[in-house]
PDB file of C-alpha atoms in Angstrom:
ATOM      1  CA  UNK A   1     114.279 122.333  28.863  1.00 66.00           C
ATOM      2  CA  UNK A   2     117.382 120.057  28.714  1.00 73.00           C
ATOM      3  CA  UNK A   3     117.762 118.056  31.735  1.00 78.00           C
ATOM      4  CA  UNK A   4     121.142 116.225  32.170  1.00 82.00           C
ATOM      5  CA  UNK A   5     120.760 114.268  35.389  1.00 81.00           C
ATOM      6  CA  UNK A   6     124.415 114.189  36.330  1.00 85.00           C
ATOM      7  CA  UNK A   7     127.089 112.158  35.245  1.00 93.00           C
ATOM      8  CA  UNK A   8     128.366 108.624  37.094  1.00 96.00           C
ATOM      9  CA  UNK A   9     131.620 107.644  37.795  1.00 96.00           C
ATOM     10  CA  UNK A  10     133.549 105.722  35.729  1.00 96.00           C
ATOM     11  CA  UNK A  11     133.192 102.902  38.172  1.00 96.00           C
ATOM     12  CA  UNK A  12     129.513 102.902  37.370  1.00 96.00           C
ATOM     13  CA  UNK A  13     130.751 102.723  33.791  1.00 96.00           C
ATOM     14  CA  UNK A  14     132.937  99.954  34.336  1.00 95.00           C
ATOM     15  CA  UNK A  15     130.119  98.238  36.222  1.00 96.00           C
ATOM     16  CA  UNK A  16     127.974  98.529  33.007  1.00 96.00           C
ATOM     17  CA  UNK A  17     129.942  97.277  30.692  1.00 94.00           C
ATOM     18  CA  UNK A  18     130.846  94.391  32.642  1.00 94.00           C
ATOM     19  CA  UNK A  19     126.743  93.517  33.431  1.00 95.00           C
ATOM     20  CA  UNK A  20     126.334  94.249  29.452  1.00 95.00           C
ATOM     21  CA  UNK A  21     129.338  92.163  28.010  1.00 93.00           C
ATOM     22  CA  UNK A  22     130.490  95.075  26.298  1.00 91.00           C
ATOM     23  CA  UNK A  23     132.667  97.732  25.867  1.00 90.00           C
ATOM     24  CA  UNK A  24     131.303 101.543  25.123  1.00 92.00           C
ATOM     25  CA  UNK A  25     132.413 104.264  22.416  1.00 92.00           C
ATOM     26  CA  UNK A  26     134.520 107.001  23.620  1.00 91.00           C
ATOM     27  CA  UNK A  27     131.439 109.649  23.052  1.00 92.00           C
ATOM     28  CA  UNK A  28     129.375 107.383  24.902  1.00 94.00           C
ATOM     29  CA  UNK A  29     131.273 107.100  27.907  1.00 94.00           C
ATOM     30  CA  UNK A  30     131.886 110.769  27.794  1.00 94.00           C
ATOM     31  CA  UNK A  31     127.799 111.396  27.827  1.00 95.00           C
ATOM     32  CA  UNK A  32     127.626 108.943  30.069  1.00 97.00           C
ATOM     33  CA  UNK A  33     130.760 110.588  32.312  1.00 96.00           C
ATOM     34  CA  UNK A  34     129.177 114.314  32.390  1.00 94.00           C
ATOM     35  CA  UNK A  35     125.817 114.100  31.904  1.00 94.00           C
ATOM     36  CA  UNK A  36     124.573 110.060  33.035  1.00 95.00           C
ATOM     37  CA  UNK A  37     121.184 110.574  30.740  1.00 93.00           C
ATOM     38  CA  UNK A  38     119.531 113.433  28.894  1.00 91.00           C
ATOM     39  CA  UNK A  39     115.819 114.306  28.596  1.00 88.00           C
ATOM     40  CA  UNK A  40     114.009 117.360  26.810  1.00 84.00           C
ATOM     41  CA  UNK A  41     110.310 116.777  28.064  1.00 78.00           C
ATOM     42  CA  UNK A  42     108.931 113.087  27.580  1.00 80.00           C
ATOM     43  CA  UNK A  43     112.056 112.075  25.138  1.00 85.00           C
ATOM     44  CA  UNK A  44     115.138 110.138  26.805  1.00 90.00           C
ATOM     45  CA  UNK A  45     118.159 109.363  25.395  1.00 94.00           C
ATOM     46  CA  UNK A  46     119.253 106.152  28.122  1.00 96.00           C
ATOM     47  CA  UNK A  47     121.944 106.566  30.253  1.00 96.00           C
ATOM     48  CA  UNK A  48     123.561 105.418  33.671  1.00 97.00           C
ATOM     49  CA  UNK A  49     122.067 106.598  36.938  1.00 95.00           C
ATOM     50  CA  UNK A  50     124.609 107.275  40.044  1.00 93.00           C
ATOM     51  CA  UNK A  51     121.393 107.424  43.026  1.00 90.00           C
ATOM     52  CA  UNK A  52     119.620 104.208  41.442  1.00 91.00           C
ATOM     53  CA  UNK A  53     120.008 100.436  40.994  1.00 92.00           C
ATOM     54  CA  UNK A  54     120.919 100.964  37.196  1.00 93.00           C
ATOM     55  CA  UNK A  55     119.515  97.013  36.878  1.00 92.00           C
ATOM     56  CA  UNK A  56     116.170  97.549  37.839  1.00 92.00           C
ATOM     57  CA  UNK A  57     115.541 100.933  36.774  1.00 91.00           C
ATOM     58  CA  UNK A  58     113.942 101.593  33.757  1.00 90.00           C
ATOM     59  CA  UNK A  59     115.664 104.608  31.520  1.00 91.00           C
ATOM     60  CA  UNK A  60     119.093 102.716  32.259  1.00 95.00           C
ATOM     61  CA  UNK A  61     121.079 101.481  29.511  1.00 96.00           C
ATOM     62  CA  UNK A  62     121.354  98.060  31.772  1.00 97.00           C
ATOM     63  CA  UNK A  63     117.763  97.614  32.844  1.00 97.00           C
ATOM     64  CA  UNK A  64     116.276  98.702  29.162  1.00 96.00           C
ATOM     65  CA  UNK A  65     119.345  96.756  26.788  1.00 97.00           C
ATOM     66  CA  UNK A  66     118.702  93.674  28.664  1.00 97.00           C
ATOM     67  CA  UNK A  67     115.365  93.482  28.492  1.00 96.00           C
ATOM     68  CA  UNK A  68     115.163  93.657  24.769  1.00 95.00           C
ATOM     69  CA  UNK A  69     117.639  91.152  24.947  1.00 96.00           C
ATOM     70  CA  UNK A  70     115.518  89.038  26.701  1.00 96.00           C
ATOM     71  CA  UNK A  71     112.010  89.668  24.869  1.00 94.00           C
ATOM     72  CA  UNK A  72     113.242  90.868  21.152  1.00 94.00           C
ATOM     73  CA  UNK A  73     116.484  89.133  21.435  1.00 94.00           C
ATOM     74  CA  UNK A  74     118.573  91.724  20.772  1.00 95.00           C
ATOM     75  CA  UNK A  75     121.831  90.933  19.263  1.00 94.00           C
ATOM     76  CA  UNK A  76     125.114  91.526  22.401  1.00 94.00           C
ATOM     77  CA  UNK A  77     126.949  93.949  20.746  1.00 93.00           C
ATOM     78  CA  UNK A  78     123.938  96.642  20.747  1.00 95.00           C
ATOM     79  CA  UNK A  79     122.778  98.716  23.678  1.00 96.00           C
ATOM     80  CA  UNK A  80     119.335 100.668  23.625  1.00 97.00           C
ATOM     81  CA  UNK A  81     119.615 104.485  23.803  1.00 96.00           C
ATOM     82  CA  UNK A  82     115.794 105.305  23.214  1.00 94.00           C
ATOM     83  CA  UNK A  83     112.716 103.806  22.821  1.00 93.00           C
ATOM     84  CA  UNK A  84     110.052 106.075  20.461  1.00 90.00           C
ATOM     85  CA  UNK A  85     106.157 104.613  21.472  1.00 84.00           C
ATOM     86  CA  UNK A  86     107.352 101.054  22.063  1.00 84.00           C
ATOM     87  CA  UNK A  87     107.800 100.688  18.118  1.00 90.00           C
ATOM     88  CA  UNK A  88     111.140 101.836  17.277  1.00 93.00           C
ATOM     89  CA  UNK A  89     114.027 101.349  19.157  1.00 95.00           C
ATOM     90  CA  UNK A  90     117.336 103.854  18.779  1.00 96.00           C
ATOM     91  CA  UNK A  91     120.488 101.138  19.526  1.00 96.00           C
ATOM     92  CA  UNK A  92     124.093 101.681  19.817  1.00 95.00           C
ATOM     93  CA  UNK A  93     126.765  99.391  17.998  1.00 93.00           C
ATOM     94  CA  UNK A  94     130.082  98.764  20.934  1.00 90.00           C
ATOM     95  CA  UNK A  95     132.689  96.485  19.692  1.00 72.00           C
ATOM     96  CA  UNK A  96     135.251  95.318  21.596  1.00 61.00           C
ATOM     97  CA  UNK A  97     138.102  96.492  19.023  1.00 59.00           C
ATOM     98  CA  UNK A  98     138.830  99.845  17.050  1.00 59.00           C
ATOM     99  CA  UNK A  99     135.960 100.033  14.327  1.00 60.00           C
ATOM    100  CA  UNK A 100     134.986 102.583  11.694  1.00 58.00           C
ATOM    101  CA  UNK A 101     131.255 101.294  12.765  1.00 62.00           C
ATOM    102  CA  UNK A 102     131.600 101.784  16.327  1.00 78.00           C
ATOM    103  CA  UNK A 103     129.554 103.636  18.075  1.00 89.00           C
ATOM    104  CA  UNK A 104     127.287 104.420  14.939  1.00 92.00           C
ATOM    105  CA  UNK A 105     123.453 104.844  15.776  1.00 95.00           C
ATOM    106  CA  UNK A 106     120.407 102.302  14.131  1.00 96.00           C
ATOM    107  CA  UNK A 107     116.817 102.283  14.167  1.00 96.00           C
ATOM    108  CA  UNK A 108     115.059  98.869  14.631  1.00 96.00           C
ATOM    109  CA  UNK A 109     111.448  98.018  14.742  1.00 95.00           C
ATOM    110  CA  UNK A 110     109.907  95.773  17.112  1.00 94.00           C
ATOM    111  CA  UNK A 111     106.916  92.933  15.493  1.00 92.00           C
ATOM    112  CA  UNK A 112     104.741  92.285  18.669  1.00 91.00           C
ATOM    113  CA  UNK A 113     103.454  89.719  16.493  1.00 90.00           C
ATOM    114  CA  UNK A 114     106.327  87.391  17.217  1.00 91.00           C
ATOM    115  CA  UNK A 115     108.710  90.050  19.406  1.00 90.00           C
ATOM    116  CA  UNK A 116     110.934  89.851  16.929  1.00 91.00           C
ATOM    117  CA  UNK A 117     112.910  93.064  15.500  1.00 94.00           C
ATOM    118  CA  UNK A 118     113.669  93.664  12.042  1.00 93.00           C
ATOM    119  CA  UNK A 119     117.452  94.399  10.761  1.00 93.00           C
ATOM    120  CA  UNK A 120     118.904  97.382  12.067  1.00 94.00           C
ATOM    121  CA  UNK A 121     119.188 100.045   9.434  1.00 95.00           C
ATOM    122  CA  UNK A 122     121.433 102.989  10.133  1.00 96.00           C
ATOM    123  CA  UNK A 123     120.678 106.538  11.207  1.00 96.00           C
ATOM    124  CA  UNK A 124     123.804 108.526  12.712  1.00 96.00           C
ATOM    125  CA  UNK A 125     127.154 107.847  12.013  1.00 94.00           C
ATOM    126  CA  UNK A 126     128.396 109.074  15.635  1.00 93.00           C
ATOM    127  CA  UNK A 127     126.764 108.949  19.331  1.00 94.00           C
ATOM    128  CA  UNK A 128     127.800 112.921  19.240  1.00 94.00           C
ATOM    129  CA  UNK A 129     125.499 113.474  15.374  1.00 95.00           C
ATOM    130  CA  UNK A 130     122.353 111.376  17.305  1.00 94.00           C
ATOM    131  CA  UNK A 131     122.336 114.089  20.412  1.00 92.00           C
ATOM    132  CA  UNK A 132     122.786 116.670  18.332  1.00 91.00           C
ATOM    133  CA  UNK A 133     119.959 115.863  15.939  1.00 92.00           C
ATOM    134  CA  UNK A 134     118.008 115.096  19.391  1.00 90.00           C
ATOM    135  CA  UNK A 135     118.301 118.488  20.698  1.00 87.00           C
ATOM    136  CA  UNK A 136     117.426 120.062  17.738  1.00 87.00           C
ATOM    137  CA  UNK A 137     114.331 118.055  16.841  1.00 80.00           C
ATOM    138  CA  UNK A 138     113.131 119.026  20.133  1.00 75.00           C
ATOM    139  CA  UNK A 139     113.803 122.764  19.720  1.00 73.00           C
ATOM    140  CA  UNK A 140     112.428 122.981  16.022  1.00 70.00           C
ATOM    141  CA  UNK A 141     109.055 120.934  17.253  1.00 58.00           C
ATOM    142  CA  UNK A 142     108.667 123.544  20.183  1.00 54.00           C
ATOM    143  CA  UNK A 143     109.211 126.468  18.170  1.00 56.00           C
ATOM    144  CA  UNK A 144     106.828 125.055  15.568  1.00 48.00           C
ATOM    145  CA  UNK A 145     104.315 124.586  18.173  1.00 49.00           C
ATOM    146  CA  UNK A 146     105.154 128.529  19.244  1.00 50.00           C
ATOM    147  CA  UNK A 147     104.320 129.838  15.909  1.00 51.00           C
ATOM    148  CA  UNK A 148     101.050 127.972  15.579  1.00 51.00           C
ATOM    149  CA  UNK A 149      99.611 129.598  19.270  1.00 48.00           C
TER     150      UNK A 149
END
């Protein structure tokens, strides 16, 4: 089941990008506008909460982007939309200006050996191409898992 847990107001928006030093993509603020974070089972894309402290709570785009900032030193103009078993990170590129790169989607490992990540190498062209291919990994996985009961 897809579980949108309600979109935030744009104040909430504003508030994040301020706390983040950044500015979001258009399809991000719209996912972020009607639907505030998505999750299909135990997979999360990060979002904005409207009922929580989006600072301390962990699944927010503030709480999760800034720690990696802190530990992995994650360079300021990404934020983290998904972490897959505390390897791989899914990050969003914001720029302040109009950019044919904005908003496109990048993998990016994390070394525990020195928490360091390695160079972001990218996976979706759009924020609207990464939920897409979200959704439907989850549905193809769950009616592969069907078929084999």
């Amino acid at each position: 089941r897809v579980n949108c847990l309600g979109g935030v107001s744009p104040l909430i928006i504003k508030d994040a990008e301020e706390k983040l030093n950044l500015h979001f993509p258009p399809e991000y603020n719209k996912f972020l506008q009607e639907c505030g974070t998505l999750n299909i089972a135990d997979s999360y894309i990060y979002g904005l909460y409207s009922n929580y402290d989006n600072l301390c709570t962990a699944g927010s785009i503030i709480y999760e982007t800034l720690k990696c900032r802190k530990e992995y030193k994650l360079p300021n103009e990404y934020i983290v939309l998904e972490n897959l078993d505390d390897e791989v990170l899914y990050i969003l590129l914001t720029t302040y200006k109009e950019d044919k790169n904005n908003g496109q989607i990048y993998s990016i490992e994390i070394n525990y050996d020195d928490n360091t990540l390695t160079s972001p190498n990218l996976i979706y062209n759009s924020f609207n191409e990464y939920v897409e291919d979200f959704i439907q990994q989850w549905f193809s996985w769950r009616n592969l898992q069907l078929s084999l009961n």
